Amino acid sequence: MSTTTASGGGPLAALIRYYDRLREDSKSGIAEYGFSQEKVHFAIVLETDGSFVALEDVRETNEKGKPIFRPLIVPDGGGRSGTSVQPNFCWDNTGYALGRDNKGKPARSKELFEAFRDLHLSFRDELEGDKGFAAVCSFLEAWKPAQAEKLPNWEDAAGMNVVFKLRGKPGYVHQSAVVRKAWLKRATTSKADAVEEKDNEPPQRGFSLISGQVDELARLHPLIGGVAGANTMGAAIVSFNLDAFESYGKSQSYNAPVSVQEAFRYTTALNRLLSDDSHRERIGDATVVFWTDSPAAEETCLWFKSLLAGAPQATEDAQTVDQLRNFLQATRDGRLSDVSDPQAPFYILGLSPNASRLNVRFWLVATVQQFVDRLLRHDRELEIVGREGEPPLSIRRILWETAREPKDIPPQLAGEVARSIFGGWPYPQFLFNAIVRRIRADSELNPRRAAVIKAFLIRNSQLEVPVSLDPQHTDQAYQLGRLFAALEKTQEDSTDGKLNATIKDRYFSAAGATPASVFPLLLKLHRHHLAKLDPPGRRINREKLMTEIMSNIRHFPAFMSLEKQGLFYIAYYHQRQEFFTKKETTSQETNNE
Amino acid sequence: MAKGIRLHVWAEYALFSRPEMKVERVSYDVITPSAARGVIEAIHWKPAIRWRINRIHVLNEIRFTSLRRNEVASKIPRANVAKAMKAGRGALAQFIEEDRQQRAATILRDVAYVIEASFDIVDPQDHPGKHLDQFNRRARAGNCFHRPYLGTREFPCHFALIEPDEELPTSFYTKESSRDLGWMLHDIDFVADEKGGVIASHNDQRFRAEPRFFRATLKHGVIDVPALTPEEVVA
């Protein structure tokens, strides 16, 4: 905490820093202003004179061997809505580029093609020197849409996005520096014109609250896609879609002055994070993205992901778990710098949908080291006997223990749990209440539930809770939990487990909440159970254990607080585990003999 | 300057909306100068004085939580009001049941600040000592014009005057040399503008609301707030 933390300015500023980092990395392939990444399937190959050569399949293949789109940076068309005719520059679907698609409306396709052709011809003089673009223009002038259907691979290509290229030349037409420059010039001026025409409002210049520079301000921000549950068209973090949100006589996003360039940069960076499986995960109703300012800390993202959601797929399991183990081991040994850049800022942004708007559910900034420390602390608090060798408890698994089925988990809870773990803050009280309620409802105390209760008691109530059985534990609640486990075990043993309803089914929750009203009865029952226990050696052992536990109990409280009930459950769980491990060792011994 | 005061404020929740996320609200990390001014003015303000916030001490660790609320979706149009006034009748009601919007907010919790403020006298005839005494007397007694709040009315705060010889509570961030909080809203400045969207109620004069921002840096738990002048804050 003594070092300088350079992290301020909120999520937008951090996203812009991420964009700038990717821009510097030539391999990242992030789009520049005026361009966007789109899904391209085919390329129209032309001769220099514009004659058509072929429709080349440029698709990639996925793991299953199926062809999928190739992501390419192309001139940004700004998105189309409804039935408007709005061609893209140097790329589009075949309806625009070739005048035919798979929608069966030739008249409409013809209209689209003409718009596409006219747009390109309007650039003709400006781009005379560019061979590729000249070829595209000649091609568009000569092309008859009906020819499209005769192409050999038309079935596959109909309706898909296409780009243009020259035969035998590397790269695509839109990638030429001259074409890019001409497009950018047009894009910036025409956008300003469009705004002016539509609203009679010239583009405003002003202070941008992210950079602190005076610049042209964005009236509307580009949409963000890929947040689960939001509009499929995309939604916005910064949007003023109702007039009650506006103030001081300002309209739309002028209420939140952000420059056009910055709006582009943060949305591009965020869209990229949201579409990248290694930087995104879902917790409850929130879609969480995480990233770092340092390329050296990239691996931390993987680690994060597996802690959020558990191992992704069975096939990747072994590898991910291995990576995770290495990472964990390195951090435990204090060798975090071997695998990562410990001082690099790390960001966690949780977005949840609210109709066409997005809501920042949580936003956390710290260094990689700080987050790793918090996660390790959480992991340590969860440590409990009986979970050895199992993968780390992901947030998703924890949440599953709070409800009967995943859809019953309150969406708010997921975010709060994530926030408490990442921030190193107390766990939400509701998490504890929900788990205790589940235990009461189904009398099931599995290792995961015990682990969560333990972590909660340690972090929120500062109670001392051991990992495994501590017979000397001074708390009454703890000894009562042990006592209950012992009573139940005697009943089980005396009846060979052939009971419909055990004392646990009947009295478990009552014993934890109001011990005074239950234990005297249970102790009376116990005498009967004990009498039936044979051989006598077992009976003596059990009596010894009972005496030991009872010697630690001074009285049965009439009522126990929720916290103490938690401790009661943990003790019960510990004692049960103890019985099991003992049994295993003895049976092993007999096998060896 | 003997005109300075120090006020300790604290509350369970607070929300200082970032302008870029004021629809689905997200709070700034710490109290803004304009919110601090609001707290001070709730205790004592007269047209003769103008408060300025000098320093803000951040006492507690910055922590967030989130909630959702139902709010109204639209404003009653000004034109409707003008029409109703002219005609002497008309419907100006808004029905929350028909015009609801759910909005989420990421808010701060368990906050505590010390606000250091001073004031300028607008009317040269007036005496500063009078206002200073008045503020101190009122703050000491817990008097206020309206309940002071941290950012939004839903989050009222407690306050206590820190006497001149009294020591300040320690900050969670004392050991942290510097933390950049980015550009933060300082206050709204009203500039006379014929086409402006803000109208003074008494004389129909029009203003343009200009938000002013400053670069906030938390140094050892303290933010030095620049004066609201063009040299130090940007519009």
PDB file of N, CA and C in Angstrom, chain B residues 28-80:
ATOM      1  N   TYR B  28     -18.028   7.966  -8.361  1.00  0.00           N
ATOM      2  CA  TYR B  28     -16.601   8.253  -8.275  1.00  0.00           C
ATOM      3  C   TYR B  28     -16.078   7.530  -7.041  1.00  0.00           C
ATOM      4  N   ASP B  29     -14.749   7.411  -6.965  1.00  0.00           N
ATOM      5  CA  ASP B  29     -14.148   6.725  -5.817  1.00  0.00           C
ATOM      6  C   ASP B  29     -14.343   7.502  -4.517  1.00  0.00           C
ATOM      7  N   VAL B  30     -14.388   8.825  -4.637  1.00  0.00           N
ATOM      8  CA  VAL B  30     -14.477   9.661  -3.434  1.00  0.00           C
ATOM      9  C   VAL B  30     -15.469  10.793  -3.661  1.00  0.00           C
ATOM     10  N   ILE B  31     -15.747  11.534  -2.610  1.00  0.00           N
ATOM     11  CA  ILE B  31     -16.692  12.643  -2.703  1.00  0.00           C
ATOM     12  C   ILE B  31     -16.152  13.719  -3.654  1.00  0.00           C
ATOM     13  N   THR B  32     -17.029  14.325  -4.448  1.00  0.00           N
ATOM     14  CA  THR B  32     -16.607  15.399  -5.353  1.00  0.00           C
ATOM     15  C   THR B  32     -16.699  16.733  -4.600  1.00  0.00           C
ATOM     16  N   PRO B  33     -15.968  17.743  -5.052  1.00  0.00           N
ATOM     17  CA  PRO B  33     -16.052  19.040  -4.379  1.00  0.00           C
ATOM     18  C   PRO B  33     -17.483  19.595  -4.381  1.00  0.00           C
ATOM     19  N   SER B  34     -18.230  19.372  -5.463  1.00  0.00           N
ATOM     20  CA  SER B  34     -19.576  19.932  -5.484  1.00  0.00           C
ATOM     21  C   SER B  34     -20.484  19.252  -4.459  1.00  0.00           C
ATOM     22  N   ALA B  35     -20.287  17.948  -4.257  1.00  0.00           N
ATOM     23  CA  ALA B  35     -21.073  17.248  -3.238  1.00  0.00           C
ATOM     24  C   ALA B  35     -20.678  17.729  -1.843  1.00  0.00           C
ATOM     25  N   ALA B  36     -19.375  17.983  -1.660  1.00  0.00           N
ATOM     26  CA  ALA B  36     -18.893  18.475  -0.369  1.00  0.00           C
ATOM     27  C   ALA B  36     -19.480  19.858  -0.093  1.00  0.00           C
ATOM     28  N   ARG B  37     -19.548  20.688  -1.148  1.00  0.00           N
ATOM     29  CA  ARG B  37     -20.135  22.015  -1.002  1.00  0.00           C
ATOM     30  C   ARG B  37     -21.603  21.884  -0.578  1.00  0.00           C
ATOM     31  N   GLY B  38     -22.293  20.900  -1.176  1.00  0.00           N
ATOM     32  CA  GLY B  38     -23.695  20.679  -0.831  1.00  0.00           C
ATOM     33  C   GLY B  38     -23.874  20.361   0.645  1.00  0.00           C
ATOM     34  N   VAL B  39     -22.958  19.559   1.181  1.00  0.00           N
ATOM     35  CA  VAL B  39     -23.042  19.187   2.602  1.00  0.00           C
ATOM     36  C   VAL B  39     -22.869  20.432   3.469  1.00  0.00           C
ATOM     37  N   ILE B  40     -21.854  21.226   3.150  1.00  0.00           N
ATOM     38  CA  ILE B  40     -21.566  22.438   3.931  1.00  0.00           C
ATOM     39  C   ILE B  40     -22.751  23.405   3.865  1.00  0.00           C
ATOM     40  N   GLU B  41     -23.282  23.570   2.646  1.00  0.00           N
ATOM     41  CA  GLU B  41     -24.372  24.532   2.457  1.00  0.00           C
ATOM     42  C   GLU B  41     -25.654  24.110   3.168  1.00  0.00           C
ATOM     43  N   ALA B  42     -25.766  22.788   3.414  1.00  0.00           N
ATOM     44  CA  ALA B  42     -26.954  22.321   4.132  1.00  0.00           C
ATOM     45  C   ALA B  42     -26.929  22.839   5.577  1.00  0.00           C
ATOM     46  N   ILE B  43     -25.737  23.100   6.075  1.00  0.00           N
ATOM     47  CA  ILE B  43     -25.606  23.547   7.465  1.00  0.00           C
ATOM     48  C   ILE B  43     -25.714  25.062   7.562  1.00  0.00           C
ATOM     49  N   HIS B  44     -24.961  25.756   6.729  1.00  0.00           N
ATOM     50  CA  HIS B  44     -25.100  27.211   6.735  1.00  0.00           C
ATOM     51  C   HIS B  44     -24.758  27.802   5.373  1.00  0.00           C
ATOM     52  N   TRP B  45     -25.682  28.545   4.812  1.00  0.00           N
ATOM     53  CA  TRP B  45     -25.408  29.270   3.575  1.00  0.00           C
ATOM     54  C   TRP B  45     -26.298  30.494   3.533  1.00  0.00           C
ATOM     55  N   LYS B  46     -25.733  31.584   3.053  1.00  0.00           N
ATOM     56  CA  LYS B  46     -26.503  32.816   2.806  1.00  0.00           C
ATOM     57  C   LYS B  46     -26.039  33.340   1.459  1.00  0.00           C
ATOM     58  N   PRO B  47     -26.880  34.095   0.762  1.00  0.00           N
ATOM     59  CA  PRO B  47     -26.452  34.614  -0.546  1.00  0.00           C
ATOM     60  C   PRO B  47     -25.178  35.460  -0.455  1.00  0.00           C
ATOM     61  N   ALA B  48     -24.866  35.922   0.737  1.00  0.00           N
ATOM     62  CA  ALA B  48     -23.707  36.800   0.884  1.00  0.00           C
ATOM     63  C   ALA B  48     -22.376  36.043   0.826  1.00  0.00           C
ATOM     64  N   ILE B  49     -22.414  34.739   0.969  1.00  0.00           N
ATOM     65  CA  ILE B  49     -21.135  34.010   0.982  1.00  0.00           C
ATOM     66  C   ILE B  49     -21.087  32.944  -0.108  1.00  0.00           C
ATOM     67  N   ARG B  50     -19.888  32.594  -0.501  1.00  0.00           N
ATOM     68  CA  ARG B  50     -19.686  31.520  -1.476  1.00  0.00           C
ATOM     69  C   ARG B  50     -18.648  30.559  -0.912  1.00  0.00           C
ATOM     70  N   TRP B  51     -19.070  29.321  -0.687  1.00  0.00           N
ATOM     71  CA  TRP B  51     -18.158  28.326  -0.121  1.00  0.00           C
ATOM     72  C   TRP B  51     -17.188  27.824  -1.165  1.00  0.00           C
ATOM     73  N   ARG B  52     -15.972  27.555  -0.748  1.00  0.00           N
ATOM     74  CA  ARG B  52     -15.043  26.851  -1.626  1.00  0.00           C
ATOM     75  C   ARG B  52     -14.396  25.705  -0.841  1.00  0.00           C
ATOM     76  N   ILE B  53     -14.299  24.571  -1.512  1.00  0.00           N
ATOM     77  CA  ILE B  53     -13.742  23.379  -0.865  1.00  0.00           C
ATOM     78  C   ILE B  53     -12.238  23.389  -1.100  1.00  0.00           C
ATOM     79  N   ASN B  54     -11.475  23.272  -0.033  1.00  0.00           N
ATOM     80  CA  ASN B  54     -10.017  23.355  -0.161  1.00  0.00           C
ATOM     81  C   ASN B  54      -9.338  21.990  -0.183  1.00  0.00           C
ATOM     82  N   ARG B  55      -9.728  21.163   0.745  1.00  0.00           N
ATOM     83  CA  ARG B  55      -9.109  19.831   0.810  1.00  0.00           C
ATOM     84  C   ARG B  55     -10.156  18.824   1.249  1.00  0.00           C
ATOM     85  N   ILE B  56      -9.944  17.580   0.769  1.00  0.00           N
ATOM     86  CA  ILE B  56     -10.825  16.497   1.191  1.00  0.00           C
ATOM     87  C   ILE B  56      -9.950  15.366   1.723  1.00  0.00           C
ATOM     88  N   HIS B  57     -10.226  14.953   2.944  1.00  0.00           N
ATOM     89  CA  HIS B  57      -9.506  13.822   3.535  1.00  0.00           C
ATOM     90  C   HIS B  57     -10.378  12.577   3.381  1.00  0.00           C
ATOM     91  N   VAL B  58      -9.824  11.548   2.794  1.00  0.00           N
ATOM     92  CA  VAL B  58     -10.562  10.294   2.614  1.00  0.00           C
ATOM     93  C   VAL B  58     -10.171   9.374   3.760  1.00  0.00           C
ATOM     94  N   LEU B  59     -11.115   9.084   4.662  1.00  0.00           N
ATOM     95  CA  LEU B  59     -10.752   8.350   5.878  1.00  0.00           C
ATOM     96  C   LEU B  59     -10.846   6.838   5.721  1.00  0.00           C
ATOM     97  N   ASN B  60     -11.871   6.375   5.011  1.00  0.00           N
ATOM     98  CA  ASN B  60     -12.090   4.920   4.944  1.00  0.00           C
ATOM     99  C   ASN B  60     -11.620   4.344   3.615  1.00  0.00           C
ATOM    100  N   GLU B  61     -11.442   3.031   3.608  1.00  0.00           N
ATOM    101  CA  GLU B  61     -11.095   2.348   2.370  1.00  0.00           C
ATOM    102  C   GLU B  61     -12.256   2.501   1.370  1.00  0.00           C
ATOM    103  N   ILE B  62     -11.893   2.665   0.099  1.00  0.00           N
ATOM    104  CA  ILE B  62     -12.917   2.849  -0.939  1.00  0.00           C
ATOM    105  C   ILE B  62     -13.559   1.491  -1.244  1.00  0.00           C
ATOM    106  N   ARG B  63     -14.856   1.385  -0.986  1.00  0.00           N
ATOM    107  CA  ARG B  63     -15.567   0.114  -1.186  1.00  0.00           C
ATOM    108  C   ARG B  63     -16.870   0.356  -1.901  1.00  0.00           C
ATOM    109  N   PHE B  64     -17.247  -0.575  -2.763  1.00  0.00           N
ATOM    110  CA  PHE B  64     -18.483  -0.414  -3.531  1.00  0.00           C
ATOM    111  C   PHE B  64     -19.500  -1.505  -3.212  1.00  0.00           C
ATOM    112  N   THR B  65     -20.745  -1.207  -3.503  1.00  0.00           N
ATOM    113  CA  THR B  65     -21.782  -2.235  -3.541  1.00  0.00           C
ATOM    114  C   THR B  65     -22.768  -1.785  -4.609  1.00  0.00           C
ATOM    115  N   SER B  66     -23.783  -2.596  -4.901  1.00  0.00           N
ATOM    116  CA  SER B  66     -24.688  -2.154  -5.959  1.00  0.00           C
ATOM    117  C   SER B  66     -26.145  -2.397  -5.588  1.00  0.00           C
ATOM    118  N   LEU B  67     -27.025  -1.636  -6.195  1.00  0.00           N
ATOM    119  CA  LEU B  67     -28.459  -1.807  -5.943  1.00  0.00           C
ATOM    120  C   LEU B  67     -29.248  -1.332  -7.164  1.00  0.00           C
ATOM    121  N   ARG B  68     -30.510  -1.704  -7.193  1.00  0.00           N
ATOM    122  CA  ARG B  68     -31.386  -1.277  -8.282  1.00  0.00           C
ATOM    123  C   ARG B  68     -32.580  -0.568  -7.705  1.00  0.00           C
ATOM    124  N   ARG B  69     -33.037   0.461  -8.404  1.00  0.00           N
ATOM    125  CA  ARG B  69     -34.198   1.194  -7.924  1.00  0.00           C
ATOM    126  C   ARG B  69     -35.129   1.505  -9.081  1.00  0.00           C
ATOM    127  N   ASN B  70     -36.373   1.702  -8.765  1.00  0.00           N
ATOM    128  CA  ASN B  70     -37.317   2.136  -9.786  1.00  0.00           C
ATOM    129  C   ASN B  70     -37.385   3.649  -9.773  1.00  0.00           C
ATOM    130  N   GLU B  71     -37.299   4.229 -10.951  1.00  0.00           N
ATOM    131  CA  GLU B  71     -37.345   5.677 -11.038  1.00  0.00           C
ATOM    132  C   GLU B  71     -38.264   6.057 -12.174  1.00  0.00           C
ATOM    133  N   VAL B  72     -38.580   7.322 -12.226  1.00  0.00           N
ATOM    134  CA  VAL B  72     -39.458   7.798 -13.279  1.00  0.00           C
ATOM    135  C   VAL B  72     -38.627   7.988 -14.554  1.00  0.00           C
ATOM    136  N   ALA B  73     -39.290   7.814 -15.726  1.00  0.00           N
ATOM    137  CA  ALA B  73     -38.532   7.786 -16.975  1.00  0.00           C
ATOM    138  C   ALA B  73     -38.501   9.099 -17.728  1.00  0.00           C
ATOM    139  N   SER B  74     -39.450   9.997 -17.428  1.00  0.00           N
ATOM    140  CA  SER B  74     -39.472  11.207 -18.246  1.00  0.00           C
ATOM    141  C   SER B  74     -39.688  12.451 -17.398  1.00  0.00           C
ATOM    142  N   LYS B  75     -39.461  13.579 -18.055  1.00  0.00           N
ATOM    143  CA  LYS B  75     -39.675  14.855 -17.390  1.00  0.00           C
ATOM    144  C   LYS B  75     -40.980  15.445 -17.909  1.00  0.00           C
ATOM    145  N   ILE B  76     -41.629  16.248 -17.125  1.00  0.00           N
ATOM    146  CA  ILE B  76     -42.790  16.978 -17.631  1.00  0.00           C
ATOM    147  C   ILE B  76     -42.258  18.069 -18.556  1.00  0.00           C
ATOM    148  N   PRO B  77     -42.699  18.092 -19.814  1.00  0.00           N
ATOM    149  CA  PRO B  77     -42.125  19.068 -20.735  1.00  0.00           C
ATOM    150  C   PRO B  77     -42.438  20.503 -20.291  1.00  0.00           C
ATOM    151  N   ARG B  78     -41.449  21.352 -20.463  1.00  0.00           N
ATOM    152  CA  ARG B  78     -41.586  22.756 -20.083  1.00  0.00           C
ATOM    153  C   ARG B  78     -42.750  23.416 -20.830  1.00  0.00           C
ATOM    154  N   ALA B  79     -42.881  22.996 -22.095  1.00  0.00           N
ATOM    155  CA  ALA B  79     -43.943  23.579 -22.927  1.00  0.00           C
ATOM    156  C   ALA B  79     -45.318  23.312 -22.318  1.00  0.00           C
ATOM    157  N   ASN B  80     -45.508  22.092 -21.791  1.00  0.00           N
ATOM    158  CA  ASN B  80     -46.802  21.762 -21.183  1.00  0.00           C
ATOM    159  C   ASN B  80     -47.096  22.665 -19.985  1.00  0.00           C
TER     160      ASN B  80
END
